[in-house]
Amino acid sequence: MNAEVERLFEAALEIPPAQRAQFLSQQCADAEVRREVELLLEHDRGAETFLGQAVAGEASAVVESLSFSRGQRLGPYSILSVIGRGGMGLVYLAERADGQFDQRVAIKVVQAGLGALLAGRLQQECRILASLEHPNIARLIDAGATGDGLPYFVMEYVAGQPIDRSCDERKLSARDRVRLMLPVCEAVQFAHQKLVVHRDLKPDNILVTGEGIPKLLDFGIAKVIGEAPATAPEAVTHILTPEYGSPEQVRGELAGTATDTYSLGGVLYKLLTGAAPHQIEGKSPVDTLRAICEEDIRRPSSLRPELAGDLDRILQMALRKELRRRYSSVDQFAADLRHWLADEPVLASPDTIWYHSGKFIRRHSLGVAAAAIVVGALITGAAVATRQARRAERRFADVRHLAHVFLFDFEQSIHHLPGATQARQLLVKTALEYLVTLSEEASGDPALTRELAAAYEKVGDIQGEPGEGNVGNTEGAVRSYQQAVSLRQSLRDAEDTDPAIVIAMAAGLVKLANVQARTRALEAAISNCRCALSLAEKTRKAHPGLRPAVAVQAQAHSVMSLLLMKKNDAGSSLEEAHRSLALRERLAAAAPEDRSAQLALADADRTIARLTEQVGTGHDGAIAYYSKAREIFERLSREDPSDGQSERGLMKALSELGFSALGQGGSKELALANMRWAYTIADRRVAADPADAEDVTNLFAICVRLGGSLDGRGTRGERYRVLGRAVQAAGDLVQRDPGSEEDRLLLGSAHDHIASFLEDDGSLGGAARHRQIAADIYRDLAAADPSESRIRLTQVWSCLRFGDLLAKQGDWAGAHRTYGLGREVAERLAPGNPAFAEPLAEIQRADLHAVQVLGNHR
Amino acid sequence: MKHVRYDNSVAESVTVLLKQLGKGDRRVLDELIPLVYHELHLIAEAYLRREAPAHTLQPTSLIHEAYLRLVEQSHPDYNSRAHFYGVAARVMRQILVDHARTRHALKRGGNEANVPLTDTLEFPERPISVVALDEALDRLTAADERKARLVEMRFFAGMTAEEIAECSGIPPYTVRRELRLAQAWLHKELAP
């Protein structure tokens, strides 16, 4: 295209239309060029719409041509007319072609590409759906596929109106509308008991007949079709109705019964207020995602004042973004509605702690959890029976046996599988109940006490042992471990000679210390760890060569190393790590087939590598250790691909290896390839099991490393995406475990990383915003724990960068203030702590410069 | 794993071809397009149906879905993505143009077997046909290929300026600027 024409066109657009003619006559020598530009300007207006309509018009024609015509046969049915357009495709009215049954049906033909369809699976699911016989559910009669391979579903034809329109037309009061929801809830509950989740509840899917009976449509069809591929913002368009979709759905995560609860809440919200919980009309996928996952829903009473009070709270509880805080079942939701109708107190209140009855456990519908449900029900039943059968020792033994199976064998089998976390959560809840019951029987019985201790420890493992696929509940874990320790202590008082007890005690103390490290109880952790070390050493003296004793000691050294690092004593930390490594090398060499010994060795290599980097003896040493770790993890993972631990280890090792190699100035492409590989694994793990906090933490770390290392022009998009993921991951962690300092610190540093990226990209305003968010987080953390040096160190570095940014923007006064804050902290903490020396020097220099500039301007 | 592979062998071929395209081998497009065509066609139906006739397309998600299905996920090559989107836009264009041509042929005396039901669905008035647009786009390609590609991505893949920028490496401001000119040019060519 003519460059001159282009230039003039662009320039002319900047000028108000009235003056363009003049501008052009000034600028254009050539009459032809001028004519061209004028024509283009004339056609500038409406061009986009014009073109867009052409394309869209054809697109809709494609749609029309794909629909079925009257009289066309679909299996044994004959098409009569189009009823309308549903979320998944067109809906037709049809009847039996052979006149065998005088029945009108609705046939929904599903457009292809809405998710992969596996024929066998369709059959099985349809059998389940067809068995959903309930007066308020439109029955699924049949299913099949068209000649083109498009699946279709034949359903009971329901002549009715969507529930919201029906209520409006019949002018129902708020109470009547709530009443109308009750049979709807019952129907959903009925389906949940058959392990069918609807997933697409919305007013259009709940029709009310002329007699005022509500009927649910499209039950479980979303499930039959299969899960759509899902990643970040794009996922929103994959779920069928974003407006009533829950946060976990729009994020593309697994949908369960709680998802239906959310949607039902949304429907009731609409019925009572006239508006959907989120207004997403016309919003882009990214904005929709953000709205549903982050924006608060407007209080119902703000739209309709007469709803104030319990109804407000009921709706809010059903519509909670965290699914664990919603009603635990649709039944519970319905029960609260009934309470409200009867003017009785409701369950919903701002901070409800929900009690898990046996009923609740039976209603979960996750595949892996199904077995846990059955066993759990047995346990709960058995626990009740215990009280009744005090004298029946055999019964008691059964209970203990069951508990053993439940807690250990079963858990063992699902422990390392991805996706098991929710099932394990279930185990924790049920187990704690059981253990409380059992404690009443336990005192004076050493065997039982031993079992109890082990059980509490197991629960603690599930609750919070880092690196074990936990569910983010640090405080619970501390309590459980402490219970275990005190129980074991009572055993030791009775029986000091059994090494097994001593070793178990030491192991328990180490676990306790490990978890305490993540809260602020550092001194307690260290003392527990020392205790464990002395117990282990004593046992080894008395019983040389005893493997478990060696293993426990190695573990204790390893945790001690971690604790010393938190105290910024890098030298001692490294010493402890080497002690641990030496012991683990011995254990691994002595028994090469022992996978857990190999894993422990790989972990030790990684730890040494990390510490070596931090202590600053150079990257070379670190890379050698990372490589060793990676080799081991890779081999173990290859030998057993379902082993989550080795996969996780591989992922971490790859990320660290890549990052370290970069620091050493090695092949950048190779380093990035390693880190990207790690990212792929991490991403996959989190997608498979979004509830696992440890995986989210790892994803975060990898994202930050990868994001920070991508600095080429061609990788801008990738970098932004990856860092965005980091912020998302960190935010997720904070939400789950607000007590964890560690996670808040991560969130802060995630914002700092995004800020750096935005700065590099030239968006100073955006960068400043993120720096500010980070600064606020650090400030809050520091206020809660003024002497924690890691928080302070991060804060100082952040002040330096923020100050630099402000200076770049020309805000020297702001820069001086910010430098001043960091400087004050650094000056205070530097004397005892060499880590502050470097940032202190830099910030002093920077502040000096800022002051000079300010002075010059005066 | 949430990503379901539609057809493994197709997926492998597409990946290999995209890599070659990434190395600069343009002949590969001839092979690539038919492979992607079928997949996109199926997905297109799904997404197009979702929109009421008067609204503009949201095909970006459909191309993303196709990308997820067809391209190897284990070692993502980020350059491939940009190429894929470029190809997909081209394919979308072809789908719509092919369809329009067939329809026009039918109208001119083809069979009336498949008369669509229009009880509840209305046809909007279409000012120009996609066929004319396609021809105009060919002319634009001859005059300024880059602008034609931008138009393709914007209108046939429904990508925003930012998404186009990310995929093409052209800064968003430039994308918008060039699109504006290209749109005006096409409008001028096609206006009665």
Coordinates of N, CA and C in Angstrom, one line a residue, chain A residues 1 5-6 9-10 13-14 20 36 39-70 72 79-85 87-90 92 109 111-118 148 150 227-231 234 237-240 252-254 281 283-285 676-677 679-680 684 687-688 714 716-718 721-722, chain B residues 1-6 41-58 60-62 64-65 68-69 73-76 78-79 81 85 95-97 99-101 103-104 113-131 133 140 143-144 147 151 154-156 163 166 169 172-173 177-178 180-192:
Chain A
M1 N 0.8 -1.2 0.0 CA 0.0 0.0 0.0 C 0.9 1.2 0.0
V5 N 0.1 7.5 1.2 CA -1.3 7.5 1.6 C -1.5 7.1 3.0
E6 N -0.8 6.1 3.4 CA -0.9 5.6 4.8 C -0.6 6.7 5.8
F9 N -3.3 9.4 5.9 CA -4.5 8.8 6.5 C -4.4 8.9 8.0
E10 N -3.3 8.4 8.5 CA -3.1 8.3 9.9 C -3.1 9.7 10.5
L13 N -6.4 11.5 10.7 CA -7.3 11.0 11.7 C -7.1 11.8 13.0
E14 N -5.9 12.3 13.2 CA -5.6 13.0 14.4 C -6.3 14.4 14.5
R20 N -9.9 18.7 8.2 CA -9.1 17.8 7.4 C -8.9 18.3 6.0
E36 N -7.5 9.5 -3.0 CA -7.4 8.2 -2.3 C -7.6 8.4 -0.8
L39 N -11.2 9.3 0.1 CA -12.1 8.1 0.0 C -11.9 7.2 1.3
L40 N -10.7 7.0 1.6 CA -10.4 6.2 2.8 C -11.0 6.8 4.1
L41 N -10.8 8.1 4.2 CA -11.4 8.7 5.4 C -12.9 8.6 5.4
E42 N -13.5 8.8 4.2 CA -14.9 8.6 4.1 C -15.4 7.3 4.6
H43 N -14.6 6.3 4.2 CA -15.1 4.9 4.5 C -14.5 4.4 5.9
D44 N -13.9 5.3 6.6 CA -13.4 4.9 7.9 C -14.6 4.6 8.8
R45 N -15.6 5.4 8.7 CA -16.7 5.3 9.6 C -17.5 4.1 9.3
G46 N -17.8 3.3 10.3 CA -18.7 2.1 10.0 C -18.0 0.9 9.4
A47 N -16.7 1.1 9.1 CA -16.0 0.0 8.4 C -16.0 -1.3 9.2
E48 N -15.7 -1.1 10.5 CA -15.6 -2.3 11.3 C -16.9 -3.1 11.4
T49 N -18.0 -2.3 11.6 CA -19.3 -3.0 11.7 C -19.7 -3.6 10.4
F50 N -19.4 -2.9 9.4 CA -19.7 -3.4 8.0 C -19.1 -4.8 7.8
L51 N -17.8 -4.8 8.1 CA -17.1 -6.1 7.8 C -17.5 -7.2 8.8
G52 N -17.7 -6.8 10.1 CA -18.1 -7.7 11.1 C -19.4 -8.3 10.7
Q53 N -20.3 -7.5 10.3 CA -21.6 -8.1 9.9 C -21.6 -9.1 8.8
A54 N -20.7 -8.8 7.8 CA -20.6 -9.7 6.7 C -20.2 -11.1 7.2
V55 N -19.2 -11.1 8.1 CA -18.7 -12.4 8.6 C -19.8 -13.0 9.5
A56 N -20.3 -12.3 10.4 CA -21.3 -12.8 11.3 C -22.5 -13.3 10.6
G57 N -22.9 -12.6 9.5 CA -24.1 -13.0 8.8 C -23.9 -14.4 8.2
E58 N -22.7 -14.6 7.6 CA -22.4 -15.9 7.0 C -22.4 -17.0 8.1
A59 N -21.8 -16.6 9.2 CA -21.7 -17.6 10.3 C -23.1 -18.0 10.7
S60 N -24.1 -17.1 10.8 CA -25.4 -17.6 11.3 C -26.0 -18.4 10.2
A61 N -25.7 -18.1 8.9 CA -26.2 -19.0 7.9 C -25.7 -20.4 8.0
V62 N -24.5 -20.5 8.4 CA -23.9 -21.8 8.6 C -24.7 -22.5 9.7
V63 N -25.1 -21.8 10.7 CA -25.9 -22.4 11.8 C -27.2 -22.9 11.2
E64 N -27.9 -22.0 10.5 CA -29.2 -22.4 10.0 C -29.1 -23.6 9.2
S65 N -28.1 -23.7 8.3 CA -28.1 -24.8 7.4 C -27.8 -26.1 8.1
L66 N -27.4 -26.1 9.3 CA -27.1 -27.3 10.0 C -28.3 -27.9 10.8
S67 N -29.3 -27.1 10.8 CA -30.4 -27.6 11.6 C -31.3 -28.6 10.9
F68 N -32.1 -29.3 11.6 CA -32.9 -30.4 11.0 C -34.2 -29.8 10.5
S69 N -34.8 -30.5 9.5 CA -36.0 -30.0 8.9 C -37.2 -30.9 9.4
R70 N -38.4 -30.3 9.2 CA -39.6 -31.0 9.6 C -39.7 -32.4 8.9
Q72 N -37.9 -34.9 9.3 CA -36.7 -35.6 9.3 C -36.6 -36.6 10.4
I79 N -39.1 -35.4 13.5 CA -39.0 -34.0 14.0 C -40.3 -33.2 13.6
L80 N -40.8 -32.5 14.6 CA -42.0 -31.7 14.3 C -41.7 -30.2 14.1
S81 N -40.9 -29.6 15.1 CA -40.6 -28.2 14.9 C -39.4 -27.9 15.9
V82 N -39.0 -26.7 15.7 CA -37.9 -26.2 16.6 C -38.6 -25.6 17.9
I83 N -38.2 -26.0 19.0 CA -38.7 -25.4 20.2 C -37.9 -24.2 20.6
G84 N -36.6 -24.2 20.3 CA -35.8 -23.1 20.6 C -34.3 -23.4 20.6
R85 N -33.6 -22.5 21.1 CA -32.1 -22.7 21.1 C -31.7 -22.8 22.6
G87 N -28.5 -24.0 25.5 CA -27.1 -23.6 25.7 C -26.2 -24.5 24.8
M88 N -26.6 -25.7 24.5 CA -25.7 -26.6 23.8 C -26.1 -26.8 22.3
G89 N -27.2 -26.4 22.0 CA -27.6 -26.6 20.6 C -29.1 -26.3 20.4
L90 N -29.6 -26.7 19.3 CA -31.0 -26.4 19.0 C -31.9 -27.5 19.7
Y92 N -35.5 -29.5 19.5 CA -36.7 -29.8 18.6 C -37.8 -30.5 19.4
V109 N -30.1 -31.7 20.1 CA -28.9 -32.2 19.3 C -27.7 -31.3 19.8
Q111 N -24.1 -29.7 19.6 CA -23.2 -29.4 18.6 C -21.8 -30.1 18.9
A112 N -21.2 -30.5 17.8 CA -19.9 -31.2 18.0 C -18.9 -30.3 18.5
G113 N -17.9 -30.8 19.1 CA -16.8 -30.0 19.5 C -16.9 -29.4 20.9
L114 N -18.0 -29.7 21.6 CA -18.2 -29.2 22.9 C -17.4 -30.0 23.9
G115 N -16.6 -30.8 23.5 CA -15.8 -31.7 24.4 C -15.8 -33.0 23.7
A116 N -14.8 -33.8 24.0 CA -14.8 -35.1 23.3 C -15.9 -36.0 23.7
L117 N -16.4 -36.8 22.9 CA -17.5 -37.7 23.2 C -17.0 -39.1 23.0
L118 N -17.0 -39.9 24.1 CA -16.6 -41.3 23.9 C -17.8 -42.1 24.0
D148 N -24.1 -37.6 11.2 CA -22.9 -36.9 11.2 C -22.1 -37.1 12.4
L150 N -23.2 -36.4 15.5 CA -23.6 -35.4 16.5 C -24.5 -36.2 17.5
E227 N -15.5 -33.3 30.0 CA -15.0 -32.1 30.4 C -14.3 -31.3 29.3
A228 N -14.7 -30.1 29.2 CA -14.0 -29.3 28.1 C -12.6 -29.0 28.5
P229 N -11.7 -28.9 27.5 CA -10.3 -28.5 27.9 C -10.3 -27.2 28.5
A230 N -9.6 -27.0 29.5 CA -9.7 -25.7 30.2 C -8.3 -25.1 30.6
T231 N -8.2 -23.9 30.3 CA -7.0 -23.2 30.9 C -7.6 -21.8 31.3
E234 N -9.9 -18.5 28.8 CA -10.7 -19.1 27.7 C -11.7 -20.1 28.3
T237 N -15.6 -19.5 28.4 CA -16.6 -19.7 27.3 C -16.9 -21.2 27.2
H238 N -16.2 -22.1 27.8 CA -16.4 -23.5 27.7 C -17.6 -23.9 28.6
I239 N -17.7 -23.3 29.8 CA -18.8 -23.7 30.6 C -20.1 -23.1 30.0
L240 N -21.2 -23.8 30.2 CA -22.3 -23.5 29.4 C -23.0 -22.2 29.7
G252 N -12.3 -23.8 35.3 CA -12.1 -25.1 34.6 C -11.8 -26.2 35.6
E253 N -12.1 -26.0 36.8 CA -11.8 -27.1 37.8 C -12.9 -28.1 37.9
L254 N -12.7 -29.2 38.6 CA -13.7 -30.2 38.8 C -15.0 -29.6 39.4
E281 N -23.0 -9.6 31.0 CA -23.4 -9.4 29.6 C -22.4 -8.6 28.9
K283 N -19.3 -9.0 28.6 CA -17.9 -8.9 29.1 C -17.0 -9.9 28.4
S284 N -15.8 -9.6 28.3 CA -14.8 -10.6 27.7 C -14.6 -11.7 28.6
P285 N -14.1 -12.8 28.1 CA -13.8 -14.0 29.0 C -12.9 -13.6 30.2
R676 N 10.8 -24.7 31.5 CA 9.4 -24.9 30.8 C 8.9 -26.3 31.1
W677 N 9.8 -27.2 31.0 CA 9.4 -28.6 31.3 C 8.8 -28.7 32.7
Y679 N 7.5 -26.3 34.4 CA 6.2 -25.6 34.4 C 5.1 -26.5 33.9
T680 N 5.4 -27.2 32.8 CA 4.4 -28.1 32.3 C 3.9 -29.1 33.3
R684 N 0.2 -29.2 35.1 CA -0.6 -30.4 35.0 C -1.0 -30.9 36.3
A687 N -3.7 -28.7 37.8 CA -5.0 -28.9 37.1 C -5.6 -30.2 37.5
A688 N -4.8 -31.2 37.7 CA -5.4 -32.5 38.2 C -5.9 -32.4 39.6
G714 N 10.6 -11.8 22.2 CA 9.6 -12.7 21.7 C 8.8 -13.4 22.8
R716 N 7.6 -12.0 25.5 CA 6.8 -11.1 26.4 C 5.5 -11.7 26.8
G717 N 4.8 -12.2 25.9 CA 3.5 -12.8 26.2 C 3.6 -13.9 27.2
E718 N 4.5 -14.8 26.9 CA 4.7 -15.9 27.8 C 5.1 -15.5 29.2
R721 N 2.1 -14.1 31.0 CA 1.2 -15.2 31.4 C 1.7 -15.9 32.6
V722 N 2.9 -16.3 32.5 CA 3.5 -17.1 33.6 C 3.5 -16.3 34.9
Chain B
M1 N -5.8 -35.5 33.1 CA -5.5 -34.6 32.0 C -6.8 -34.0 31.4
K2 N -6.9 -32.7 31.3 CA -8.1 -32.2 30.8 C -8.1 -32.1 29.3
H3 N -7.0 -32.1 28.6 CA -7.0 -31.9 27.2 C -7.2 -33.3 26.5
V4 N -8.2 -33.4 25.8 CA -8.5 -34.6 25.1 C -8.1 -34.5 23.7
R5 N -7.2 -35.4 23.3 CA -6.7 -35.4 21.9 C -7.8 -36.0 21.0
Y6 N -8.1 -35.3 19.9 CA -9.2 -35.8 19.1 C -8.7 -36.9 18.2
H41 N -13.9 -27.0 11.6 CA -15.3 -27.0 11.1 C -16.2 -27.5 12.2
L42 N -15.8 -28.6 12.8 CA -16.6 -29.2 13.8 C -16.8 -28.3 15.0
I43 N -15.7 -27.7 15.4 CA -15.7 -26.8 16.5 C -16.5 -25.5 16.1
A44 N -16.3 -25.1 14.9 CA -17.0 -23.9 14.5 C -18.5 -24.0 14.7
E45 N -19.0 -25.2 14.3 CA -20.5 -25.3 14.5 C -20.9 -25.1 15.9
A46 N -20.1 -25.7 16.8 CA -20.4 -25.5 18.2 C -20.5 -24.0 18.6
Y47 N -19.4 -23.3 18.2 CA -19.4 -22.0 18.7 C -20.3 -21.0 18.0
L48 N -20.5 -21.3 16.7 CA -21.3 -20.4 15.9 C -22.8 -20.5 16.4
R49 N -23.1 -21.7 16.7 CA -24.5 -21.9 17.2 C -24.8 -21.1 18.4
R50 N -23.8 -20.9 19.2 CA -24.1 -20.3 20.5 C -24.5 -18.8 20.4
E51 N -24.1 -18.2 19.3 CA -24.3 -16.8 19.1 C -25.7 -16.5 18.4
A52 N -26.4 -15.6 18.9 CA -27.6 -15.2 18.1 C -27.2 -14.5 16.9
P53 N -28.0 -14.5 15.8 CA -27.5 -14.0 14.5 C -26.9 -12.6 14.5
A54 N -27.5 -11.7 15.3 CA -27.0 -10.4 15.1 C -25.7 -10.1 15.8
H55 N -25.2 -11.0 16.7 CA -24.0 -10.7 17.4 C -22.8 -11.1 16.6
T56 N -21.7 -10.5 17.0 CA -20.4 -10.8 16.3 C -19.8 -12.1 16.9
L57 N -19.0 -12.7 16.2 CA -18.4 -14.0 16.6 C -17.5 -13.9 17.8
Q58 N -17.4 -15.1 18.5 CA -16.3 -15.1 19.5 C -15.5 -16.3 19.2
T60 N -12.4 -16.8 18.9 CA -11.0 -16.9 19.5 C -10.9 -18.2 20.4
S61 N -12.0 -18.4 21.1 CA -12.0 -19.6 22.0 C -12.0 -20.9 21.2
L62 N -12.6 -20.8 20.1 CA -12.7 -22.1 19.3 C -11.4 -22.4 18.7
H64 N -8.6 -21.5 20.0 CA -7.8 -21.9 21.1 C -8.0 -23.4 21.5
E65 N -9.3 -23.8 21.4 CA -9.6 -25.2 21.7 C -9.0 -26.1 20.7
L68 N -5.4 -26.5 21.4 CA -5.1 -27.4 22.5 C -5.3 -28.8 22.0
R69 N -6.2 -29.1 21.2 CA -6.4 -30.4 20.8 C -5.4 -30.9 19.8
Q73 N 1.2 -31.0 23.6 CA 1.2 -30.2 24.8 C 2.4 -30.4 25.7
S74 N 3.1 -31.5 25.4 CA 4.2 -31.9 26.4 C 5.4 -31.0 26.3
H75 N 5.7 -30.5 25.1 CA 6.8 -29.6 25.0 C 6.4 -28.4 24.2
P76 N 5.6 -27.5 24.8 CA 5.0 -26.4 24.1 C 6.1 -25.5 23.4
Y78 N 6.4 -22.0 21.9 CA 5.5 -20.9 21.9 C 5.4 -20.2 20.6
N79 N 6.4 -20.4 19.7 CA 6.3 -19.7 18.4 C 5.2 -20.4 17.6
R81 N 2.4 -21.3 18.5 CA 1.1 -20.8 18.8 C 0.7 -19.7 17.9
Y85 N -2.4 -19.7 15.2 CA -3.5 -18.7 15.1 C -3.6 -18.1 13.8
I95 N -13.6 -21.7 5.6 CA -14.8 -22.4 6.0 C -16.0 -21.6 5.6
L96 N -16.0 -20.3 6.0 CA -17.1 -19.4 5.7 C -17.3 -19.2 4.3
V97 N -16.2 -19.0 3.6 CA -16.3 -18.7 2.1 C -16.9 -19.9 1.4
H99 N -18.7 -22.2 2.5 CA -20.1 -22.3 2.8 C -20.9 -21.4 2.0
A100 N -20.5 -20.1 2.0 CA -21.3 -19.1 1.2 C -21.4 -19.5 -0.2
R101 N -20.3 -20.0 -0.8 CA -20.3 -20.3 -2.2 C -21.3 -21.5 -2.5
R103 N -23.9 -22.3 -0.7 CA -25.3 -21.8 -0.6 C -25.7 -21.0 -1.8
H104 N -24.9 -20.2 -2.3 CA -25.3 -19.4 -3.4 C -25.5 -20.3 -4.6
A113 N -33.9 -29.8 -0.9 CA -34.1 -30.8 0.1 C -34.1 -30.3 1.5
N114 N -33.1 -29.6 1.8 CA -32.9 -29.2 3.2 C -33.4 -27.8 3.4
V115 N -34.7 -27.6 3.7 CA -35.2 -26.3 3.9 C -35.2 -26.1 5.4
P116 N -34.4 -25.2 5.9 CA -34.3 -25.0 7.3 C -35.5 -24.5 7.9
L117 N -35.8 -24.9 9.2 CA -36.9 -24.4 9.9 C -36.6 -23.0 10.4
T118 N -37.5 -22.1 10.2 CA -37.2 -20.7 10.7 C -38.3 -20.2 11.6
D119 N -39.0 -21.2 12.3 CA -40.0 -20.8 13.3 C -39.6 -19.6 14.2
T120 N -38.5 -19.9 14.8 CA -38.1 -18.9 15.9 C -36.8 -18.2 15.5
L121 N -36.2 -18.6 14.4 CA -34.9 -18.0 14.1 C -35.0 -17.1 12.9
E122 N -34.5 -15.9 13.0 CA -34.6 -14.9 11.9 C -33.3 -14.7 11.2
F123 N -33.3 -14.5 9.9 CA -32.2 -14.2 9.1 C -32.0 -12.7 9.2
P124 N -30.8 -12.2 9.4 CA -30.6 -10.8 9.3 C -30.4 -10.4 7.9
E125 N -30.5 -9.1 7.5 CA -30.2 -8.7 6.2 C -28.7 -8.6 6.0
R126 N -28.2 -9.3 5.0 CA -26.7 -9.3 4.9 C -26.4 -8.3 3.8
P127 N -25.7 -7.2 4.1 CA -25.4 -6.2 3.1 C -24.5 -6.7 2.0
I128 N -23.4 -7.4 2.4 CA -22.5 -8.0 1.3 C -22.2 -9.4 1.7
S129 N -21.8 -10.2 0.8 CA -21.5 -11.6 1.1 C -20.1 -11.8 1.4
V130 N -19.8 -12.8 2.1 CA -18.5 -13.1 2.5 C -17.6 -13.4 1.3
V131 N -18.3 -13.9 0.2 CA -17.5 -14.2 -1.0 C -16.9 -12.9 -1.5
L133 N -16.2 -10.3 0.2 CA -15.1 -9.9 1.1 C -13.9 -10.7 0.9
L140 N -6.4 -7.1 -1.3 CA -5.6 -6.4 -0.2 C -4.3 -7.2 0.0
A143 N -1.8 -6.0 -2.3 CA -1.3 -4.7 -2.0 C -0.4 -4.6 -0.8
D144 N -0.9 -5.4 0.3 CA -0.2 -5.3 1.6 C -0.5 -6.5 2.4
K147 N -1.3 -6.4 6.3 CA -2.6 -5.9 6.7 C -3.7 -6.9 6.5
V151 N -6.4 -8.4 9.2 CA -7.8 -8.4 9.1 C -8.4 -9.8 9.3
R154 N -8.4 -10.5 12.9 CA -9.4 -9.8 13.6 C -10.8 -10.2 13.4
F155 N -11.2 -10.5 12.1 CA -12.6 -10.8 11.8 C -12.9 -12.3 11.7
F156 N -11.9 -13.1 11.2 CA -12.3 -14.5 11.1 C -11.8 -15.3 12.3
E163 N -4.4 -9.6 21.4 CA -4.1 -11.0 21.1 C -3.4 -11.1 19.8
E166 N 0.2 -10.1 20.5 CA 0.9 -11.2 21.1 C 1.3 -12.2 20.1
G169 N 3.7 -10.4 17.2 CA 4.9 -9.7 17.6 C 4.9 -8.2 17.2
P172 N 0.7 -3.5 19.8 CA -0.8 -3.2 19.7 C -1.1 -1.9 19.0
Y173 N -0.4 -0.9 19.3 CA -0.7 0.4 18.7 C -0.6 0.3 17.2
R177 N -3.6 0.7 14.3 CA -3.4 1.7 13.3 C -3.6 1.0 11.9
E178 N -2.9 -0.1 11.7 CA -2.9 -0.8 10.4 C -4.3 -1.3 10.1
R180 N -7.1 -0.2 11.1 CA -8.0 0.8 10.8 C -8.0 1.2 9.3
L181 N -6.8 1.3 8.8 CA -6.6 1.6 7.4 C -7.1 0.5 6.6
A182 N -6.8 -0.7 7.0 CA -7.2 -1.9 6.2 C -8.7 -2.0 6.1
Q183 N -9.4 -1.7 7.2 CA -10.8 -1.8 7.3 C -11.4 -0.7 6.3
A184 N -10.9 0.5 6.4 CA -11.4 1.5 5.6 C -11.2 1.2 4.1
W185 N -10.1 0.6 3.8 CA -9.8 0.2 2.4 C -10.8 -0.8 1.9
L186 N -11.0 -1.8 2.7 CA -12.0 -2.9 2.3 C -13.4 -2.3 2.2
H187 N -13.7 -1.4 3.1 CA -15.1 -0.8 3.1 C -15.2 -0.1 1.7
K188 N -14.2 0.6 1.4 CA -14.2 1.4 0.2 C -14.3 0.5 -1.0
E189 N -13.6 -0.7 -1.0 CA -13.7 -1.6 -2.1 C -15.1 -2.2 -2.3
L190 N -15.7 -2.4 -1.1 CA -16.9 -3.2 -1.2 C -18.2 -2.4 -1.2
A191 N -18.1 -1.2 -0.9 CA -19.3 -0.4 -0.8 C -19.9 -0.2 -2.2
P192 N -21.3 -0.2 -2.2 CA -21.9 -0.2 -3.5 C -21.6 1.1 -4.3

